[in-house]
Coordinates of C-alpha atoms in Angstrom, one line a residue:
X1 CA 33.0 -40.9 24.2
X2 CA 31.6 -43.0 21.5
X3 CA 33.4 -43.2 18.3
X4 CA 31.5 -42.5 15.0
X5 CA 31.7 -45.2 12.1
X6 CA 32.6 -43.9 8.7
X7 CA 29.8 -44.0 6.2
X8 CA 30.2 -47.1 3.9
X9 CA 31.2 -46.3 0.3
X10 CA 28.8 -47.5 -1.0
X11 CA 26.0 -45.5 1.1
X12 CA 27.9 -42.3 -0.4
X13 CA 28.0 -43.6 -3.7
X14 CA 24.2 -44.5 -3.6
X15 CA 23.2 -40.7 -2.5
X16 CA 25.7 -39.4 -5.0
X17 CA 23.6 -41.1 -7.9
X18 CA 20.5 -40.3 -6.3
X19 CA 21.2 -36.6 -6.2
X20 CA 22.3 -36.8 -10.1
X21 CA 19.5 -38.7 -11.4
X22 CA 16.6 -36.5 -9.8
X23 CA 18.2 -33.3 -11.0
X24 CA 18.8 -34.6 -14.7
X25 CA 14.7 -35.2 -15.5
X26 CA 14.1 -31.9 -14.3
X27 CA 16.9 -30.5 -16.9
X28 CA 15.3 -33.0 -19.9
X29 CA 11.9 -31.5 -19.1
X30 CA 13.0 -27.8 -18.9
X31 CA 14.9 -28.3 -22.6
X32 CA 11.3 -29.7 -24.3
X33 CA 9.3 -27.6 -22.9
X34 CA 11.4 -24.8 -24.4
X35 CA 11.6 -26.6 -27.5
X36 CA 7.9 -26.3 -27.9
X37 CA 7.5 -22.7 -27.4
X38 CA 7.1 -20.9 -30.6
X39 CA 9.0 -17.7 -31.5
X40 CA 7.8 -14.1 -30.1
X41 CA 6.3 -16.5 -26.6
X42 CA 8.0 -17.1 -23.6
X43 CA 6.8 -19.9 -20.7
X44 CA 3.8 -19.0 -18.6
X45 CA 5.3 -17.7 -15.2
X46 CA 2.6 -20.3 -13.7
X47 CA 1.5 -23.6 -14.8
X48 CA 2.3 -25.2 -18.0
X49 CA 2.5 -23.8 -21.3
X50 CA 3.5 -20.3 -23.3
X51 CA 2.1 -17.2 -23.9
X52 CA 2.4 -14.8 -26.6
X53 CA 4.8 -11.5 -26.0
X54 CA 2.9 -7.9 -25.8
X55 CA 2.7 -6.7 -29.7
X56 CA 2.1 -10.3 -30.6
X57 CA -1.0 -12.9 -30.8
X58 CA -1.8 -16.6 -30.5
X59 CA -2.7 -17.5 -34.2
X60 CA -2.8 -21.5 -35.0
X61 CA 0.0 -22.3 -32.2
X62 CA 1.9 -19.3 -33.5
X63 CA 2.7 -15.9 -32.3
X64 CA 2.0 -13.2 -34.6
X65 CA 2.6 -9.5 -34.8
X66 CA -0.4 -7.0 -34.1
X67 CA -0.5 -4.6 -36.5
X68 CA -0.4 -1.2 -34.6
X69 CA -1.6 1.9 -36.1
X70 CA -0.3 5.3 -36.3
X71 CA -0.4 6.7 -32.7
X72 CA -1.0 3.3 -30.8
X73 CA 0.7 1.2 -28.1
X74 CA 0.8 -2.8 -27.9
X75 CA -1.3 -3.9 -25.0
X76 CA -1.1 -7.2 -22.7
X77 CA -4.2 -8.6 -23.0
X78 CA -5.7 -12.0 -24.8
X79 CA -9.6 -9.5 -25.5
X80 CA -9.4 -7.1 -27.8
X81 CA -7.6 -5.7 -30.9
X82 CA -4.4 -6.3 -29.2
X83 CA -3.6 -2.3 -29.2
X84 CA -4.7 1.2 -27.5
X85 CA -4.5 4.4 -28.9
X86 CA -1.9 6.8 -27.1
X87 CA -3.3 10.1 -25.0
X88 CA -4.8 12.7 -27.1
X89 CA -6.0 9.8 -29.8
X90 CA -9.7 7.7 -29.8
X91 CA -10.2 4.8 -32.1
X92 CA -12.4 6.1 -35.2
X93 CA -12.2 3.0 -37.7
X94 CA -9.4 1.0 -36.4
X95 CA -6.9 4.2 -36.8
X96 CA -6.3 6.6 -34.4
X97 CA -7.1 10.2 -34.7
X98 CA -6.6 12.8 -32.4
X99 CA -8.8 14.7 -30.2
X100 CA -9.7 17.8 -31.2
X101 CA -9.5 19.9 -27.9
X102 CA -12.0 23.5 -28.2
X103 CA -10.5 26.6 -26.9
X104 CA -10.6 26.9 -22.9
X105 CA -10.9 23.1 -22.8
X106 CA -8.2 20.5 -21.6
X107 CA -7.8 16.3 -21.9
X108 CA -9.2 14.7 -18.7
X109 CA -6.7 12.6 -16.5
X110 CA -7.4 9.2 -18.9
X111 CA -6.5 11.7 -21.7
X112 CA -9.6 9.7 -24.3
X113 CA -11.8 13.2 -23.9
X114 CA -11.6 16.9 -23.0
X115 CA -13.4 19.0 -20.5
X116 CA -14.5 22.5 -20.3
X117 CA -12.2 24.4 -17.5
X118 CA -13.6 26.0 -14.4
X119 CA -15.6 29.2 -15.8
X120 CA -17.1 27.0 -18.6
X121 CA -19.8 25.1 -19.6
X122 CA -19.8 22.5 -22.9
X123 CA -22.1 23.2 -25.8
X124 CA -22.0 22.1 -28.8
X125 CA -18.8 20.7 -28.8
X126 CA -17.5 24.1 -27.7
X127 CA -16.5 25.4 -23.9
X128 CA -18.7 28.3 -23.9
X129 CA -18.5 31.3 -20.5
X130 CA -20.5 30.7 -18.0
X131 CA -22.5 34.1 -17.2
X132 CA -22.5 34.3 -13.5
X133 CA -25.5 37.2 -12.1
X134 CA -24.4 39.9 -9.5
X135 CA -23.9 38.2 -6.0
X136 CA -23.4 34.7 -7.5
X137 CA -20.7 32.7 -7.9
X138 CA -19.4 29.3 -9.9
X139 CA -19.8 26.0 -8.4
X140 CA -18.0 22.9 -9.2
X141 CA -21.1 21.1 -11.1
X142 CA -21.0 19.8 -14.1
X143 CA -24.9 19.9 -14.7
X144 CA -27.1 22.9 -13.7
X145 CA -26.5 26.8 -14.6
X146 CA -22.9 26.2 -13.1
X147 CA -23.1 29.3 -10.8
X148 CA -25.2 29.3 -7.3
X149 CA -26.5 32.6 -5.4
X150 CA -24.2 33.9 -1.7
X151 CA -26.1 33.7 0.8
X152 CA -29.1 35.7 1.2
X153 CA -29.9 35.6 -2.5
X154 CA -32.1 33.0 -4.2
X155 CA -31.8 32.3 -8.1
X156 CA -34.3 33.9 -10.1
X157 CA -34.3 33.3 -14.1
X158 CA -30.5 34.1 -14.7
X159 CA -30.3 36.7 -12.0
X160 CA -29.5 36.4 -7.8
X161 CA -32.5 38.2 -6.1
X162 CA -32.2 39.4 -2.6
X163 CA -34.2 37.7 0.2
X164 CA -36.5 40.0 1.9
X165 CA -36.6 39.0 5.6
X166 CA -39.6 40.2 7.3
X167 CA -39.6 41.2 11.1
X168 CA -38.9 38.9 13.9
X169 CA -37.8 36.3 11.1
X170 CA -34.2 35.4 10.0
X171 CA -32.2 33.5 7.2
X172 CA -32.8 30.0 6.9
X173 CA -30.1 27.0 7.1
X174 CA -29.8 27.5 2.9
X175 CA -29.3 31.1 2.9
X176 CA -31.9 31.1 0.0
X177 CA -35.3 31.9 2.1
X178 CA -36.3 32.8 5.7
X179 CA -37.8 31.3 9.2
X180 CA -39.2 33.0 11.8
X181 CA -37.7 33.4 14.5
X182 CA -39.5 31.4 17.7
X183 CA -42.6 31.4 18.7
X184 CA -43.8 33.6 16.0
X185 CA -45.2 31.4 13.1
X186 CA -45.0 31.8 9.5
X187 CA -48.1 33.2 7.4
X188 CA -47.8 34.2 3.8
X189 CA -44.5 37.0 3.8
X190 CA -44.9 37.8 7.8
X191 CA -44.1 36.3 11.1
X192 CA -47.0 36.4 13.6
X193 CA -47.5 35.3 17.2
X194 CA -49.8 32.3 17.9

């Protein structure tokens, strides 16, 4: 079995010193690019340089304090005012006021506006009932009379009108009007064979 030869000394000393002088620069570096990070900033997470914390903004080399207003939250972003307004509030003239909600009305799920609830219709910044005719019901439109005929009724004005089927005919695919049934063919309000 061959023997193994002790490293020389000086080959351990060599790698020792090696080891030590790379990791040193690295420490040097790290301490001045600290140095040169202002207050309120922290390094990028990526690349070189700083950025501003959230509540703060790049101002001559500086970070400085966004001034939030009554009802507002700091965002993250280098666009902008540097703020939001909470849910419930809009921006109206750099403040932020809060939504007034009408009766039978709710915030929608951004919470920056309200709806009308299901049975309502907005008008005039109100939520006003929706008048649904006999043998209609409410859809979930948001434009349109807000209510649609059952089947076997057609809309007429603001009422739901029975369809009048004539002989040998049946309801159509919509429910709304009639087909005849085959091989009669359809003339004016009858069905007729060809």
């Amino acid at each position: 079995m061959p023997r193994l030869r002790p490293l020389p000394v000086l080959t351990i000393r060599s790698l020792i010193l090696s080891v030590l002088l790379a990791a040193v620069p690295g420490a040097v570096s790290a301490q001045s690019s600290a140095a040169g990070i202002p207050a309120h900033a922290s390094a990028k997470s990526y690349g070189n340089g700083w950025v501003c914390d959230r509540g703060y903004r790049e101002v001559g080399g500086a970070c400085v304090a966004v001034r939030l207003p009554a009802n507002a939250y700091a965002t993250d972003t280098s666009y902008g005012q540097g703020w939001e307004c909470r849910r419930g509030y809009q921006e109206v003239d750099k403040r932020c006021t809060a939504i007034a909600v009408p009766r039978n009305a709710f915030l929608n799920s951004s919470g920056d506006w309200w709806q009308c609830e299901r049975g309502y219709r907005e008008a005039d910044s109100a939520c006003v009932a929706i008048k649904v005719p006999a043998n209609g019901y409410l859809t979930e439109s948001t434009f349109g009379s807000g209510w649609t005929c059952e089947r076997g009724h057609r809309a007429v004005e603001e009422a739901c009108i029975a369809v009048r089927v004539p002989e040998n005919a049946h309801l159509d695919y919509s429910g709304a009007d009639w087909d005849c049934d085959r091989p009669y063919r359809k003339k004016g309000d009858r069905c007729f064979l060809p």
